[in-house]
Amino acid sequence: QPSRREFGLMIVYYAKRGDKHHARATFENMRARGIDPNAFVFTRLKGD
């Protein structure tokens, strides 16, 4: 199972490519696995 850090890196990768769909899907997968996102992940999802 990916760690919080690994999920965060995947979300950053998708966000930098402008792939909001996969960034959001990765976020949802993270939550479904019981891994709470941190502020870094939320910031990347918002696009800041």
Coordinates of C-alpha atoms in Angstrom, one line a residue:
Q1 CA 0.0 0.0 0.0
P2 CA 1.4 3.4 -0.9
S3 CA 2.3 5.7 2.0
R4 CA 0.9 9.2 2.6
R5 CA 4.1 10.6 1.0
E6 CA 3.8 8.4 -2.1
F7 CA 0.1 9.4 -2.6
G8 CA 1.2 13.0 -2.2
L9 CA 3.8 12.7 -4.9
M10 CA 1.3 11.1 -7.2
I11 CA -1.1 13.9 -6.6
V12 CA 1.6 16.5 -7.3
Y13 CA 2.5 14.7 -10.5
Y14 CA -1.0 14.7 -11.8
A15 CA -1.6 18.3 -10.7
K16 CA 1.5 19.6 -12.5
R17 CA 0.3 17.9 -15.7
G18 CA -3.1 19.6 -15.3
D19 CA -4.8 16.2 -14.8
K20 CA -7.3 17.1 -12.2
H21 CA -9.3 13.9 -12.8
H22 CA -6.5 11.6 -11.8
A23 CA -5.3 13.9 -9.0
R24 CA -8.8 13.8 -7.5
A25 CA -9.1 10.0 -8.1
T26 CA -5.8 9.5 -6.3
F27 CA -7.0 11.6 -3.4
E28 CA -10.2 9.6 -3.1
N29 CA -8.2 6.3 -3.2
M30 CA -6.0 7.7 -0.5
R31 CA -9.0 8.5 1.7
A32 CA -10.6 5.1 0.9
R33 CA -7.5 3.4 2.2
G34 CA -7.8 5.2 5.5
I35 CA -4.8 7.6 4.9
D36 CA -5.6 11.1 6.0
P37 CA -4.3 13.8 3.6
N38 CA -2.1 16.5 5.0
A39 CA -2.0 20.2 4.2
F40 CA 0.5 19.6 1.4
V41 CA -2.0 17.4 -0.4
F42 CA -4.9 19.8 0.0
T43 CA -2.9 22.7 -1.3
R44 CA -1.9 20.7 -4.4
L45 CA -5.6 19.8 -5.1
K46 CA -6.6 23.4 -4.8
G47 CA -3.9 24.3 -7.3
D48 CA -2.1 26.9 -5.1

